[in-house]
JSON list of C-alpha atoms in Angstrom, two decimals:
[
{"chain": "A", "resi": 1, "resn": "UNK", "atom": "CA", "xyz": [123.52, 37.46, 131.06]},
{"chain": "A", "resi": 2, "resn": "UNK", "atom": "CA", "xyz": [125.01, 35.61, 133.88]},
{"chain": "A", "resi": 3, "resn": "UNK", "atom": "CA", "xyz": [122.57, 36.43, 136.76]},
{"chain": "A", "resi": 4, "resn": "UNK", "atom": "CA", "xyz": [121.76, 33.70, 139.14]},
{"chain": "A", "resi": 5, "resn": "UNK", "atom": "CA", "xyz": [118.36, 32.83, 139.03]},
{"chain": "A", "resi": 6, "resn": "UNK", "atom": "CA", "xyz": [117.88, 32.63, 143.02]},
{"chain": "A", "resi": 7, "resn": "UNK", "atom": "CA", "xyz": [118.71, 36.75, 143.24]},
{"chain": "A", "resi": 8, "resn": "UNK", "atom": "CA", "xyz": [116.00, 38.05, 140.78]},
{"chain": "A", "resi": 9, "resn": "UNK", "atom": "CA", "xyz": [112.64, 36.77, 139.67]},
{"chain": "A", "resi": 10, "resn": "UNK", "atom": "CA", "xyz": [111.63, 36.98, 135.72]},
{"chain": "A", "resi": 11, "resn": "UNK", "atom": "CA", "xyz": [109.34, 39.88, 136.26]},
{"chain": "A", "resi": 12, "resn": "UNK", "atom": "CA", "xyz": [112.19, 41.81, 138.39]},
{"chain": "A", "resi": 13, "resn": "UNK", "atom": "CA", "xyz": [114.55, 41.50, 135.54]},
{"chain": "A", "resi": 14, "resn": "UNK", "atom": "CA", "xyz": [111.97, 42.21, 132.85]},
{"chain": "A", "resi": 15, "resn": "UNK", "atom": "CA", "xyz": [110.71, 46.05, 134.85]},
{"chain": "A", "resi": 16, "resn": "UNK", "atom": "CA", "xyz": [114.79, 46.94, 134.87]},
{"chain": "A", "resi": 17, "resn": "UNK", "atom": "CA", "xyz": [115.97, 48.42, 132.13]},
{"chain": "A", "resi": 18, "resn": "UNK", "atom": "CA", "xyz": [119.17, 48.60, 132.83]},
{"chain": "A", "resi": 19, "resn": "UNK", "atom": "CA", "xyz": [121.61, 47.39, 136.04]},
{"chain": "A", "resi": 20, "resn": "UNK", "atom": "CA", "xyz": [124.87, 46.68, 137.18]},
{"chain": "A", "resi": 21, "resn": "UNK", "atom": "CA", "xyz": [126.04, 43.11, 139.19]},
{"chain": "A", "resi": 22, "resn": "UNK", "atom": "CA", "xyz": [129.56, 42.73, 140.98]},
{"chain": "A", "resi": 23, "resn": "UNK", "atom": "CA", "xyz": [130.07, 39.28, 142.83]},
{"chain": "A", "resi": 24, "resn": "UNK", "atom": "CA", "xyz": [131.13, 39.22, 146.55]},
{"chain": "A", "resi": 25, "resn": "UNK", "atom": "CA", "xyz": [134.82, 39.61, 145.46]},
{"chain": "A", "resi": 26, "resn": "UNK", "atom": "CA", "xyz": [134.47, 42.11, 142.76]},
{"chain": "A", "resi": 27, "resn": "UNK", "atom": "CA", "xyz": [136.50, 40.25, 139.88]},
{"chain": "A", "resi": 28, "resn": "UNK", "atom": "CA", "xyz": [133.06, 40.17, 138.01]},
{"chain": "A", "resi": 29, "resn": "UNK", "atom": "CA", "xyz": [130.85, 43.21, 136.96]},
{"chain": "A", "resi": 30, "resn": "UNK", "atom": "CA", "xyz": [127.98, 42.41, 134.78]},
{"chain": "A", "resi": 31, "resn": "UNK", "atom": "CA", "xyz": [126.25, 45.43, 133.13]},
{"chain": "A", "resi": 32, "resn": "UNK", "atom": "CA", "xyz": [123.17, 45.12, 131.25]},
{"chain": "A", "resi": 33, "resn": "UNK", "atom": "CA", "xyz": [121.62, 48.35, 129.05]},
{"chain": "A", "resi": 34, "resn": "UNK", "atom": "CA", "xyz": [119.34, 47.44, 126.15]},
{"chain": "A", "resi": 35, "resn": "UNK", "atom": "CA", "xyz": [119.19, 49.78, 123.29]},
{"chain": "A", "resi": 36, "resn": "UNK", "atom": "CA", "xyz": [116.44, 52.57, 123.23]},
{"chain": "A", "resi": 37, "resn": "UNK", "atom": "CA", "xyz": [114.20, 52.58, 120.41]},
{"chain": "A", "resi": 38, "resn": "UNK", "atom": "CA", "xyz": [113.59, 56.47, 119.52]},
{"chain": "A", "resi": 39, "resn": "UNK", "atom": "CA", "xyz": [110.58, 57.19, 117.42]},
{"chain": "A", "resi": 40, "resn": "UNK", "atom": "CA", "xyz": [111.35, 58.51, 113.88]},
{"chain": "A", "resi": 41, "resn": "UNK", "atom": "CA", "xyz": [109.68, 61.81, 114.68]},
{"chain": "A", "resi": 42, "resn": "UNK", "atom": "CA", "xyz": [112.19, 62.58, 117.45]},
{"chain": "A", "resi": 43, "resn": "UNK", "atom": "CA", "xyz": [115.01, 62.34, 115.56]},
{"chain": "A", "resi": 44, "resn": "UNK", "atom": "CA", "xyz": [116.63, 65.08, 112.44]},
{"chain": "A", "resi": 45, "resn": "UNK", "atom": "CA", "xyz": [118.51, 64.55, 109.21]},
{"chain": "A", "resi": 46, "resn": "UNK", "atom": "CA", "xyz": [122.09, 64.99, 109.51]},
{"chain": "A", "resi": 47, "resn": "UNK", "atom": "CA", "xyz": [123.04, 68.01, 107.26]},
{"chain": "A", "resi": 48, "resn": "UNK", "atom": "CA", "xyz": [125.14, 67.11, 104.58]},
{"chain": "A", "resi": 49, "resn": "UNK", "atom": "CA", "xyz": [126.45, 69.99, 102.39]},
{"chain": "A", "resi": 50, "resn": "UNK", "atom": "CA", "xyz": [126.37, 70.47, 98.75]},
{"chain": "A", "resi": 51, "resn": "UNK", "atom": "CA", "xyz": [129.60, 69.07, 97.38]},
{"chain": "A", "resi": 52, "resn": "UNK", "atom": "CA", "xyz": [129.16, 71.65, 93.89]},
{"chain": "A", "resi": 53, "resn": "UNK", "atom": "CA", "xyz": [128.19, 74.50, 95.91]},
{"chain": "A", "resi": 54, "resn": "UNK", "atom": "CA", "xyz": [130.46, 74.06, 99.30]},
{"chain": "A", "resi": 55, "resn": "UNK", "atom": "CA", "xyz": [133.40, 75.76, 100.04]},
{"chain": "A", "resi": 56, "resn": "UNK", "atom": "CA", "xyz": [136.20, 73.24, 101.62]},
{"chain": "A", "resi": 57, "resn": "UNK", "atom": "CA", "xyz": [136.27, 74.20, 105.58]},
{"chain": "A", "resi": 58, "resn": "UNK", "atom": "CA", "xyz": [139.46, 74.16, 106.59]},
{"chain": "A", "resi": 59, "resn": "UNK", "atom": "CA", "xyz": [140.23, 73.71, 110.59]},
{"chain": "A", "resi": 60, "resn": "UNK", "atom": "CA", "xyz": [140.82, 77.44, 110.92]},
{"chain": "A", "resi": 61, "resn": "UNK", "atom": "CA", "xyz": [137.08, 78.47, 109.31]},
{"chain": "A", "resi": 62, "resn": "UNK", "atom": "CA", "xyz": [135.66, 75.57, 111.31]},
{"chain": "A", "resi": 63, "resn": "UNK", "atom": "CA", "xyz": [137.36, 76.71, 114.85]},
{"chain": "A", "resi": 64, "resn": "UNK", "atom": "CA", "xyz": [137.22, 80.40, 114.61]},
{"chain": "A", "resi": 65, "resn": "UNK", "atom": "CA", "xyz": [133.31, 80.71, 114.55]},
{"chain": "A", "resi": 66, "resn": "UNK", "atom": "CA", "xyz": [133.10, 78.15, 117.45]},
{"chain": "A", "resi": 67, "resn": "UNK", "atom": "CA", "xyz": [135.52, 80.46, 119.79]},
{"chain": "A", "resi": 68, "resn": "UNK", "atom": "CA", "xyz": [133.98, 83.94, 118.45]},
{"chain": "A", "resi": 69, "resn": "UNK", "atom": "CA", "xyz": [130.68, 82.26, 120.42]},
{"chain": "A", "resi": 70, "resn": "UNK", "atom": "CA", "xyz": [131.90, 81.04, 123.16]},
{"chain": "A", "resi": 71, "resn": "UNK", "atom": "CA", "xyz": [133.63, 84.78, 123.69]},
{"chain": "A", "resi": 72, "resn": "UNK", "atom": "CA", "xyz": [137.22, 82.47, 124.01]},
{"chain": "A", "resi": 73, "resn": "UNK", "atom": "CA", "xyz": [140.30, 84.15, 122.43]},
{"chain": "A", "resi": 74, "resn": "UNK", "atom": "CA", "xyz": [143.49, 82.24, 122.72]},
{"chain": "A", "resi": 75, "resn": "UNK", "atom": "CA", "xyz": [146.24, 84.82, 124.38]},
{"chain": "A", "resi": 76, "resn": "UNK", "atom": "CA", "xyz": [149.71, 82.98, 124.41]},
{"chain": "A", "resi": 77, "resn": "UNK", "atom": "CA", "xyz": [151.48, 85.78, 125.63]},
{"chain": "A", "resi": 78, "resn": "UNK", "atom": "CA", "xyz": [150.42, 86.20, 129.11]},
{"chain": "A", "resi": 79, "resn": "UNK", "atom": "CA", "xyz": [149.72, 82.79, 129.86]},
{"chain": "A", "resi": 80, "resn": "UNK", "atom": "CA", "xyz": [153.11, 81.32, 131.05]},
{"chain": "A", "resi": 81, "resn": "UNK", "atom": "CA", "xyz": [153.24, 84.65, 133.06]},
{"chain": "A", "resi": 82, "resn": "UNK", "atom": "CA", "xyz": [150.12, 84.02, 135.04]},
{"chain": "A", "resi": 83, "resn": "UNK", "atom": "CA", "xyz": [150.81, 80.33, 135.51]},
{"chain": "A", "resi": 84, "resn": "UNK", "atom": "CA", "xyz": [153.72, 81.07, 137.04]},
{"chain": "A", "resi": 85, "resn": "UNK", "atom": "CA", "xyz": [152.43, 83.76, 139.21]},
{"chain": "A", "resi": 86, "resn": "UNK", "atom": "CA", "xyz": [149.65, 81.34, 140.11]},
{"chain": "A", "resi": 87, "resn": "UNK", "atom": "CA", "xyz": [151.94, 78.30, 140.99]},
{"chain": "A", "resi": 88, "resn": "UNK", "atom": "CA", "xyz": [155.09, 80.25, 142.02]},
{"chain": "A", "resi": 89, "resn": "UNK", "atom": "CA", "xyz": [157.05, 78.63, 139.32]},
{"chain": "A", "resi": 90, "resn": "UNK", "atom": "CA", "xyz": [159.66, 79.89, 136.60]},
{"chain": "A", "resi": 91, "resn": "UNK", "atom": "CA", "xyz": [158.36, 80.99, 133.36]},
{"chain": "A", "resi": 92, "resn": "UNK", "atom": "CA", "xyz": [160.28, 78.06, 131.73]},
{"chain": "A", "resi": 93, "resn": "UNK", "atom": "CA", "xyz": [158.35, 75.62, 133.65]},
{"chain": "A", "resi": 94, "resn": "UNK", "atom": "CA", "xyz": [155.45, 76.29, 131.16]},
{"chain": "A", "resi": 95, "resn": "UNK", "atom": "CA", "xyz": [157.06, 75.83, 128.02]},
{"chain": "A", "resi": 96, "resn": "UNK", "atom": "CA", "xyz": [157.52, 72.87, 126.05]},
{"chain": "A", "resi": 97, "resn": "UNK", "atom": "CA", "xyz": [160.99, 70.98, 126.47]},
{"chain": "A", "resi": 98, "resn": "UNK", "atom": "CA", "xyz": [161.00, 68.72, 123.37]},
{"chain": "A", "resi": 99, "resn": "UNK", "atom": "CA", "xyz": [162.91, 65.87, 122.05]},
{"chain": "A", "resi": 100, "resn": "UNK", "atom": "CA", "xyz": [166.22, 67.10, 123.37]},
{"chain": "A", "resi": 101, "resn": "UNK", "atom": "CA", "xyz": [165.50, 66.51, 126.61]},
{"chain": "A", "resi": 102, "resn": "UNK", "atom": "CA", "xyz": [163.95, 62.73, 126.09]},
{"chain": "A", "resi": 103, "resn": "UNK", "atom": "CA", "xyz": [167.11, 61.70, 123.87]},
{"chain": "A", "resi": 104, "resn": "UNK", "atom": "CA", "xyz": [169.55, 62.62, 127.07]},
{"chain": "A", "resi": 105, "resn": "UNK", "atom": "CA", "xyz": [167.58, 60.45, 129.36]},
{"chain": "A", "resi": 106, "resn": "UNK", "atom": "CA", "xyz": [169.58, 57.27, 129.88]},
{"chain": "A", "resi": 107, "resn": "UNK", "atom": "CA", "xyz": [167.47, 54.38, 129.19]},
{"chain": "A", "resi": 108, "resn": "UNK", "atom": "CA", "xyz": [169.06, 51.79, 131.61]},
{"chain": "A", "resi": 109, "resn": "UNK", "atom": "CA", "xyz": [170.41, 53.94, 134.22]},
{"chain": "A", "resi": 110, "resn": "UNK", "atom": "CA", "xyz": [172.68, 51.67, 136.65]},
{"chain": "A", "resi": 111, "resn": "UNK", "atom": "CA", "xyz": [171.08, 50.36, 140.19]},
{"chain": "A", "resi": 112, "resn": "UNK", "atom": "CA", "xyz": [172.37, 51.63, 142.83]},
{"chain": "A", "resi": 113, "resn": "UNK", "atom": "CA", "xyz": [174.37, 48.59, 145.33]}
]
């Protein structure tokens, strides 16, 4: 593990479940976290849908029930107005700028003398 034997005894290392060590210069960090054995009784099987009777799920079919459960609705209209009022900016600040602005930027601008 890379731990000096003078700092810790074997009994102390055996009792630790996980720990983090750093050297004096903070150049090296050693972490020890062994895997935890989970009893079979505490596990659940992964639900696997029947490929014959299952309707192919699209992103909309998966996302809409999750959003309805949370009670969140995607409202795109007033969001930019609310943000501009909150942060005292124009509404144009919150729209995406796209590729045109990136293409016009000079890749190697001249250095000032």
